[in-house]
Short mmCIF file of C-alpha atoms in Angstrom, two decimals:
data_model
loop_
_atom_site.label_atom_id
_atom_site.label_comp_id
_atom_site.label_asym_id
_atom_site.label_seq_id
_atom_site.Cartn_x
_atom_site.Cartn_y
_atom_site.Cartn_z
CA MET A 1 0.00 0.01 -0.05
CA GLY A 2 0.98 3.52 -0.30
CA SER A 3 1.80 3.61 3.44
CA GLU A 4 5.04 1.88 2.51
CA LEU A 5 6.50 5.30 1.36
CA LYS A 6 9.65 6.23 2.95
CA SER A 7 8.64 9.68 2.19
CA LEU A 8 6.16 9.57 5.02
CA THR A 9 8.92 8.72 7.60
CA GLY A 10 11.99 10.42 8.31
CA SER A 11 -0.13 -11.86 19.97
CA ASN A 12 2.01 -12.15 22.06
CA GLY A 13 4.95 -14.46 21.27
CA SER A 14 2.68 -16.95 19.60
CA LEU A 15 2.18 -16.32 15.94
CA ALA A 16 -1.09 -16.53 14.05
CA GLN A 17 -3.86 -18.12 16.17
CA HIS A 18 -5.48 -21.40 15.17
CA GLU A 19 -9.00 -21.02 16.46
CA ASP A 20 -12.27 -22.91 15.92
CA SER A 21 -14.24 -19.68 16.52
CA PRO A 22 -13.31 -16.03 16.76
CA ARG A 23 -12.24 -14.66 20.05
CA GLY A 24 -12.46 -11.15 21.49
CA VAL A 25 -9.31 -9.04 21.67
CA ALA A 26 -7.26 -10.00 24.53
CA GLY A 27 -6.23 -7.94 27.50
CA ALA A 28 -3.74 -5.15 27.72
CA LEU A 29 -0.11 -5.72 26.67
CA LYS A 30 2.31 -6.09 29.61
CA ASP A 31 5.41 -3.92 29.73
CA GLU A 32 7.67 -6.89 30.21
CA ARG A 33 6.81 -8.42 26.91
CA PRO A 34 9.85 -8.77 24.71
CA LEU A 35 10.63 -6.78 21.63
CA LEU A 36 11.90 -8.16 18.38
CA LYS A 37 14.91 -6.28 17.53
CA SER A 38 15.98 -5.22 14.07
CA ASP A 39 19.10 -6.98 12.63
CA SER A 40 21.54 -4.56 11.05
CA ASN A 41 22.80 -7.56 8.96
CA ALA A 42 19.33 -8.34 7.52
CA GLY A 43 20.82 -8.13 4.07
CA VAL A 44 23.04 -11.25 4.66
CA ALA A 45 21.52 -14.31 2.81
CA ALA A 46 19.02 -15.92 5.08
CA SER A 47 18.83 -19.17 3.32
CA THR A 48 21.62 -20.62 5.35
CA GLU A 49 19.57 -20.42 8.57
CA SER A 50 17.41 -23.00 9.94
CA ILE A 51 13.65 -22.88 9.61
CA GLU A 52 13.35 -22.32 13.40
CA GLU A 53 15.76 -19.48 13.38
CA MET A 54 14.08 -17.81 10.52
CA GLU A 55 10.70 -18.10 12.01
CA LYS A 56 11.92 -16.51 15.21
CA LYS A 57 13.89 -13.77 13.48
CA TYR A 58 10.99 -12.83 11.01
CA ALA A 59 8.18 -13.75 13.36
CA PRO A 60 5.83 -10.84 12.16
CA TYR A 61 5.77 -12.40 8.68
CA VAL A 62 5.52 -16.10 9.51
CA ARG A 63 2.37 -17.77 8.30
CA ARG A 64 0.85 -20.80 10.35
CA ASP A 65 -2.50 -21.48 8.95
CA VAL A 66 -3.45 -24.97 7.65
CA TYR A 67 -2.21 -24.10 4.19
CA GLY A 68 1.44 -23.82 5.13
CA THR A 69 4.11 -21.35 4.31
CA MET A 70 3.31 -19.15 1.35
CA GLY A 71 0.11 -21.19 1.15
CA LEU A 72 2.00 -24.00 -0.57
CA GLY A 73 0.98 -26.85 1.68
CA PRO A 74 1.21 -29.74 2.01
CA TRP A 75 -2.61 -29.75 2.20
CA GLU A 76 -4.52 -32.53 4.05
CA THR A 77 -7.13 -34.56 2.19
CA LYS A 78 -9.87 -32.75 4.03
CA GLU A 79 -8.69 -29.39 2.75
CA LYS A 80 -8.43 -30.57 -0.78
CA ILE A 81 -12.01 -31.81 -0.61
CA LEU A 82 -13.29 -28.50 0.83
CA LEU A 83 -11.26 -26.52 -1.72
CA GLY A 84 -12.78 -28.64 -4.51
CA ILE A 85 -16.26 -27.99 -3.26
CA ALA A 86 -15.67 -24.27 -2.93
CA LEU A 87 -13.96 -24.02 -6.26
CA SER A 88 -16.93 -25.57 -8.05
CA ILE A 89 -19.71 -23.75 -6.26
CA LEU A 90 -18.67 -20.90 -4.03
CA VAL A 91 -15.91 -19.19 -6.02
CA PRO A 92 -17.87 -18.69 -9.15
CA ILE A 93 -20.77 -17.16 -7.11
CA ARG A 94 -18.47 -14.86 -5.32
CA VAL A 95 -16.49 -13.75 -8.38
CA VAL A 96 -19.73 -12.87 -10.25
CA ILE A 97 -21.33 -11.00 -7.32
CA GLY A 98 -18.04 -9.27 -6.64
CA MET A 99 -17.67 -8.07 -10.23
CA LEU A 100 -21.31 -6.82 -10.19
CA ILE A 101 -20.68 -4.87 -7.04
CA LEU A 102 -17.52 -3.30 -8.44
CA VAL A 103 -19.25 -2.39 -11.92
CA LEU A 104 -22.24 -1.01 -10.06
CA TYR A 105 -20.14 1.24 -7.84
CA TYR A 106 -18.18 2.39 -10.94
CA LEU A 107 -21.38 3.36 -12.64
CA ILE A 108 -22.49 5.26 -9.54
CA CYS A 109 -19.09 7.14 -9.50
CA ARG A 110 -19.31 7.81 -13.22
CA ILE A 111 -22.76 9.41 -13.01
CA CYS A 112 -21.76 11.40 -9.93
CA THR A 113 -18.72 12.83 -11.72
CA LEU A 114 -20.44 13.74 -14.94
CA PHE A 115 -19.96 17.40 -15.84
CA SER A 116 -17.79 17.73 -12.68
CA ALA A 117 -13.98 18.66 -12.96
CA PRO A 118 -11.67 16.90 -10.64
CA ASN A 119 -9.23 18.76 -8.23
CA ARG A 120 -5.87 18.84 -9.71
CA ASP A 121 -2.65 19.53 -7.58
CA GLU A 122 0.93 18.53 -8.37
CA GLU A 123 -0.05 15.55 -10.58
CA GLN A 124 -2.81 14.60 -8.22
CA GLU A 125 -6.37 14.24 -9.36
CA ASP A 126 -9.47 13.52 -7.27
CA TYR A 127 -13.16 14.13 -6.65
CA ALA A 128 -12.93 13.94 -2.80
CA HIS A 129 -14.23 17.46 -2.40
CA MET A 130 -17.44 17.17 -4.41
CA GLY A 131 -20.40 18.57 -2.61
CA GLY A 132 -24.12 18.15 -2.38
CA TRP A 133 -25.88 15.05 -3.57
CA ARG A 134 -22.99 13.85 -5.54
CA ARG A 135 -20.73 13.51 -2.55
CA THR A 136 -23.41 12.09 -0.40
CA THR A 137 -24.25 9.41 -3.05
CA VAL A 138 -20.66 8.49 -3.48
CA ILE A 139 -19.97 7.99 0.19
CA ASN A 140 -23.22 6.29 1.17
CA SER A 141 -23.20 3.91 -1.74
CA GLY A 142 -19.42 3.36 -1.28
CA ARG A 143 -19.90 2.35 2.38
CA PHE A 144 -22.73 0.02 1.62
CA LEU A 145 -21.18 -1.65 -1.34
CA SER A 146 -17.83 -2.09 0.56
CA ARG A 147 -19.65 -3.89 3.37
CA ALA A 148 -21.49 -5.89 0.61
CA MET A 149 -18.20 -7.00 -0.80
CA LEU A 150 -16.91 -8.04 2.53
CA PHE A 151 -20.09 -10.06 3.03
CA THR A 152 -19.54 -11.72 -0.45
CA LEU A 153 -16.15 -12.60 0.70
CA GLY A 154 -17.44 -14.43 3.72
CA PHE A 155 -17.34 -11.86 6.40
CA TYR A 156 -20.86 -12.15 7.43
CA TRP A 157 -20.33 -10.68 10.97
CA ILE A 158 -17.66 -8.16 11.94
CA SER A 159 -17.05 -7.70 15.59
CA GLU A 160 -16.61 -3.99 16.29
CA THR A 161 -15.55 -2.52 19.71
CA HIS A 162 -15.64 1.19 20.31
CA ARG A 163 -13.69 2.16 23.38
CA SER A 164 -14.16 5.43 25.15
CA SER A 165 -11.39 7.62 26.69
CA SER A 166 -12.46 6.49 30.18
CA ASP A 167 -11.62 2.93 29.35
CA GLN A 168 -7.95 3.86 28.94
CA GLY A 169 -7.78 5.13 32.54
CA GLU A 170 -5.72 8.24 31.71
CA SER A 171 -5.81 11.42 29.81
CA ARG A 172 -3.42 12.05 26.98
CA GLY A 173 -2.77 15.57 25.85
CA LEU A 174 -5.21 18.47 25.87
CA ARG A 175 -8.46 17.14 24.93
CA ASP A 176 -10.54 19.90 23.06
CA GLU A 177 -13.50 17.83 21.69
CA SER A 178 -13.97 20.52 18.99
CA GLU A 179 -10.75 19.34 17.50
CA ARG A 180 -11.60 16.77 14.79
CA PRO A 181 -9.04 14.02 14.12
CA GLY A 182 -7.57 14.53 10.68
CA ALA A 183 -6.32 10.87 10.10
CA ILE A 184 -7.06 7.27 10.93
CA VAL A 185 -4.07 5.16 11.82
CA SER A 186 -4.44 1.40 11.54
CA ASN A 187 -2.33 -1.61 11.74
CA HIS A 188 -1.95 -3.31 8.47
CA VAL A 189 -2.74 -6.99 7.98
CA SER A 190 -4.31 -7.42 4.59
CA HIS A 191 -5.70 -5.63 1.55
CA LEU A 192 -9.10 -6.36 3.13
CA ASP A 193 -8.22 -3.62 5.67
CA ILE A 194 -9.09 -1.02 2.93
CA LEU A 195 -12.51 -2.55 2.31
CA TYR A 196 -13.42 -2.40 6.00
CA HIS A 197 -12.29 1.19 6.34
CA MET A 198 -14.20 2.17 3.29
CA SER A 199 -17.32 0.59 4.84
CA SER A 200 -16.64 2.21 8.12
CA SER A 201 -15.65 5.78 7.48
CA PHE A 202 -14.83 6.07 3.74
CA PRO A 203 -11.42 7.81 4.13
CA SER A 204 -8.93 8.78 1.51
CA PHE A 205 -5.59 6.91 1.36
CA VAL A 206 -2.23 6.65 -0.43
CA ALA A 207 -1.97 4.52 -3.48
CA LYS A 208 0.28 3.90 -6.39
CA ARG A 209 -0.01 6.30 -9.32
CA SER A 210 -0.84 3.46 -11.58
CA VAL A 211 -4.05 2.82 -9.73
CA ALA A 212 -5.52 5.93 -11.12
CA LYS A 213 -5.28 4.49 -14.62
CA LEU A 214 -6.92 1.04 -13.83
CA PRO A 215 -10.19 0.29 -15.40
CA LEU A 216 -13.19 0.65 -13.00
CA VAL A 217 -10.86 0.96 -9.92
CA GLY A 218 -9.17 4.17 -11.18
CA LEU A 219 -12.24 6.33 -11.03
CA ILE A 220 -13.32 4.91 -7.72
CA SER A 221 -9.93 5.72 -6.21
CA LYS A 222 -10.36 9.28 -7.40
CA CYS A 223 -13.76 9.50 -5.80
CA LEU A 224 -12.13 8.26 -2.65
CA GLY A 225 -9.60 11.05 -2.82
CA CYS A 226 -6.47 8.93 -3.09
CA VAL A 227 -3.09 10.57 -2.93
CA TYR A 228 -1.09 8.94 -5.78
CA VAL A 229 2.60 8.37 -5.63
CA GLN A 230 5.23 6.78 -7.97
CA ARG A 231 6.83 4.36 -5.60
CA GLU A 232 9.69 3.49 -7.71
CA SER A 233 10.70 7.17 -7.95
CA LYS A 234 13.65 8.33 -5.79
CA SER A 235 13.07 12.06 -6.76
CA SER A 236 11.51 14.80 -4.78
CA ASP A 237 8.13 13.21 -5.58
CA PHE A 238 8.19 11.54 -2.21
CA LYS A 239 8.63 14.88 -0.43
CA GLY A 240 5.76 16.30 -2.46
CA VAL A 241 3.47 13.44 -1.49
CA ALA A 242 4.29 13.84 2.21
CA GLY A 243 3.38 17.42 1.95
CA ILE A 244 0.13 16.65 0.22
CA VAL A 245 -0.81 14.12 2.84
CA THR A 246 -0.08 16.54 5.73
CA GLN A 247 -2.11 19.16 3.97
CA ARG A 248 -4.99 16.68 3.63
CA ILE A 249 -4.89 15.77 7.26
CA ILE A 250 -4.99 19.34 8.33
CA GLU A 251 -7.94 20.01 5.92
CA ALA A 252 -9.81 17.07 7.44
CA HIS A 253 -8.99 18.43 10.93
CA GLN A 254 -10.37 21.76 10.10
CA ASN A 255 -13.40 20.94 7.95
CA LYS A 256 -15.76 18.07 8.66
CA LEU A 257 -16.71 17.89 4.99
CA SER A 258 -13.15 16.95 3.99
CA PRO A 259 -12.51 13.16 4.05
CA ARG A 260 -10.09 11.91 6.70
CA MET A 261 -6.81 10.23 5.56
CA LEU A 262 -6.34 6.57 6.29
CA LEU A 263 -2.60 5.80 6.94
CA PHE A 264 -0.95 2.45 7.76
CA PRO A 265 2.17 3.84 9.52
CA GLU A 266 3.91 0.36 9.63
CA GLY A 267 4.60 0.64 6.04
CA THR A 268 3.79 -3.09 5.30
CA THR A 269 1.51 -5.92 6.16
CA THR A 270 2.19 -8.38 8.99
CA ASN A 271 0.55 -11.71 10.06
CA GLY A 272 -1.59 -9.64 12.44
CA ASP A 273 0.06 -10.49 15.87
CA PHE A 274 2.77 -7.81 15.75
CA LEU A 275 3.08 -4.03 15.37
CA LEU A 276 5.98 -2.71 13.43
CA PRO A 277 7.78 0.61 13.93
CA PHE A 278 5.52 3.54 12.82
CA LYS A 279 6.54 6.03 10.11
CA THR A 280 5.81 9.58 11.12
CA GLY A 281 3.85 10.68 8.11
CA ALA A 282 0.45 10.53 9.92
CA PHE A 283 1.77 12.65 12.77
CA LEU A 284 3.53 15.50 11.08
CA ALA A 285 0.34 17.60 11.01
CA LYS A 286 0.28 17.89 14.83
CA VAL A 287 -3.48 17.09 14.95
CA PRO A 288 -5.45 14.24 16.60
CA VAL A 289 -5.62 10.85 15.07
CA LEU A 290 -8.09 7.99 15.41
CA PRO A 291 -6.19 4.74 16.15
CA VAL A 292 -7.99 1.51 14.81
CA ILE A 293 -6.84 -2.08 15.40
CA VAL A 294 -7.94 -4.76 12.85
CA ARG A 295 -7.61 -8.58 13.55
CA TYR A 296 -8.57 -11.69 11.53
CA PRO A 297 -9.19 -14.64 13.67
CA TYR A 298 -9.20 -17.93 11.74
CA SER A 299 -9.38 -21.60 11.96
CA ARG A 300 -8.20 -22.64 8.50
CA PHE A 301 -7.04 -19.87 6.25
CA SER A 302 -5.42 -16.67 7.56
CA PRO A 303 -6.64 -13.52 5.73
CA ALA A 304 -3.30 -11.89 6.57
CA TRP A 305 -1.08 -11.04 3.57
CA ASP A 306 2.23 -11.83 4.92
CA THR A 307 4.29 -14.45 2.89
CA ILE A 308 1.60 -15.51 0.36
CA SER A 309 1.23 -14.36 -3.17
CA GLY A 310 -1.61 -12.00 -4.06
CA ALA A 311 -3.16 -14.53 -6.50
CA ARG A 312 -2.98 -17.46 -4.14
CA HIS A 313 -4.31 -15.25 -1.23
CA ILE A 314 -7.40 -14.26 -3.22
CA PHE A 315 -8.04 -17.79 -4.44
CA LEU A 316 -7.88 -19.31 -0.81
CA LEU A 317 -9.86 -16.46 0.57
CA LEU A 318 -12.68 -17.03 -1.98
CA CYS A 319 -12.63 -20.70 -0.95
CA GLN A 320 -13.31 -20.08 2.78
CA PHE A 321 -16.93 -20.44 3.56
CA VAL A 322 -16.66 -18.10 6.56
CA ASN A 323 -14.07 -15.39 7.39
CA TYR A 324 -13.78 -13.40 10.62
CA MET A 325 -12.84 -9.95 11.39
CA GLU A 326 -12.51 -8.02 14.71
CA VAL A 327 -12.06 -4.29 14.96
CA VAL A 328 -11.27 -2.07 18.01
CA HIS A 329 -11.85 1.65 17.57
CA LEU A 330 -9.84 3.56 20.09
CA PRO A 331 -10.79 6.99 21.19
CA ALA A 332 -9.19 9.94 19.34
CA TYR A 333 -5.56 10.48 20.53
CA TYR A 334 -4.95 14.09 21.22
CA PRO A 335 -1.18 14.88 21.16
CA SER A 336 0.50 16.83 23.90
CA GLU A 337 2.57 19.90 23.03
CA GLU A 338 5.76 17.76 23.44
CA GLU A 339 4.33 15.22 20.89
CA LYS A 340 3.34 17.95 18.54
CA GLU A 341 6.96 19.17 18.47
CA ASN A 342 8.34 15.54 18.12
CA PRO A 343 6.43 13.53 15.56
CA LYS A 344 8.57 10.47 16.29
CA LEU A 345 7.54 10.54 19.89
CA TYR A 346 3.97 11.07 18.86
CA ALA A 347 4.09 8.01 16.50
CA ASN A 348 5.77 5.94 19.16
CA ASN A 349 3.26 6.84 21.93
CA VAL A 350 0.34 5.93 19.59
CA ARG A 351 2.03 2.70 18.65
CA LYS A 352 2.46 1.65 22.24
CA LEU A 353 -1.04 2.43 22.98
CA MET A 354 -2.37 0.41 20.00
CA ALA A 355 -0.05 -2.57 21.02
CA ALA A 356 -1.46 -2.51 24.56
CA GLU A 357 -5.12 -2.21 23.53
CA GLY A 358 -4.80 -4.82 20.84
CA ASN A 359 -2.67 -7.27 22.62
CA LEU A 360 -0.05 -6.98 19.81
CA THR A 361 3.75 -7.69 20.22
CA LEU A 362 6.11 -4.81 19.43
CA SER A 363 8.70 -5.65 16.82
CA GLU A 364 11.59 -3.61 15.61
CA ILE A 365 11.98 -5.04 12.20
CA GLY A 366 10.46 -3.61 9.11
CA LEU A 367 9.95 -3.91 5.32
CA ALA A 368 13.74 -4.56 4.62
CA GLU A 369 13.59 -7.65 6.75
CA LYS A 370 10.33 -8.81 5.09
CA ARG A 371 12.01 -8.75 1.91
CA VAL A 372 14.90 -10.77 3.07
CA TYR A 373 12.48 -13.32 4.52
CA HIS A 374 10.58 -13.52 1.21
CA ALA A 375 13.70 -13.86 -0.74
CA ALA A 376 14.69 -16.80 1.46
CA LEU A 377 11.36 -18.52 1.13
CA ASN A 378 11.69 -18.25 -2.66
CA GLY A 379 15.24 -19.76 -2.41
CA ASN A 380 16.23 -23.18 -3.74
CA SER A 381 17.29 -24.67 -0.42
CA LEU A 382 14.32 -23.72 1.62
CA PRO A 383 11.65 -26.19 0.25
CA ARG A 384 13.97 -29.11 1.05
CA ALA A 385 14.36 -27.92 4.62
CA LEU A 386 10.59 -27.58 4.96
CA HIS A 387 9.93 -31.05 3.81
CA GLN A 388 12.61 -32.35 6.19
CA LYS A 389 10.90 -30.52 9.03
CA ASP A 390 7.51 -31.97 8.05
CA ASP A 391 8.91 -35.48 8.04
#
């Protein structure tokens, strides 16, 4: 996701849970829980390490559902039968309904943007500031159809918890309730996070510039008010995007008609049991933020997008008869004067709060280590080691 930009910077020890039914979010994180430290030698080839060492070292990205590392198995006979049934019956139905929902929302966005010029600013283009019936229609239909898409994917029930400031037992910063949070900060587990947030609050977010040119999705992303970035660019484009994001956050803070920005400050996805270091992009505006914690309890397939390819992830997701999601909405976090002057401190304090409230393990590794782990998983020696372990 766009949250992986360097421009926006400067469950406990067990990994994914194998559950027969979804559980509520566990209690608060204890201070004595260990941190996973970043390895300065992450670039060294990891293929020479044992499977156990790798899983400990790259714990936030380890996948432990019944479909195995990278979703490659080995699969039990029961799973093959269930997948066969789902592939012949469930998957075609979900694909057709999903495409109908996508096309329907595209047509709604197309009608609402007729004879309306988009906002253009520094190679950005969006319809996020449309007013009147057009904006109301785009938002309300977008929220409804996003939830309908999640329902189609098997998320029939979503457990949502809204915690008040009194639940946290202490005040944080000067709380002026007239101050509107300008951004939503969320942990990042899956591409499904976007669908949930669209159905919940319909925010804007950061996306690759190529998304704007995609059929159907391109116009929808403009109606969401996405901020586009060319990720491969190492030019001043990064600085420009950071400035635009900060400006959007301030606008949302000052004007209730402006959409909030959704940012994933970790910069990449995890298996859902850890919280990586936060980039500071969401905190540079010095305004309150809304922390949200998303979890995906599972018994067979984990919806987390960690070490599994996009195509295999979508296929296995479509094959699951029921999927689960738990969401915790924390109260707005109002930064202190010290936090306003120190975005890194602000980001770290919000991160610690989210880890405590979501029972997430703090990890100090990041996207660089994830790439090393992925490279090792795709190496020639690893599959043999995996088979030896299974034997």
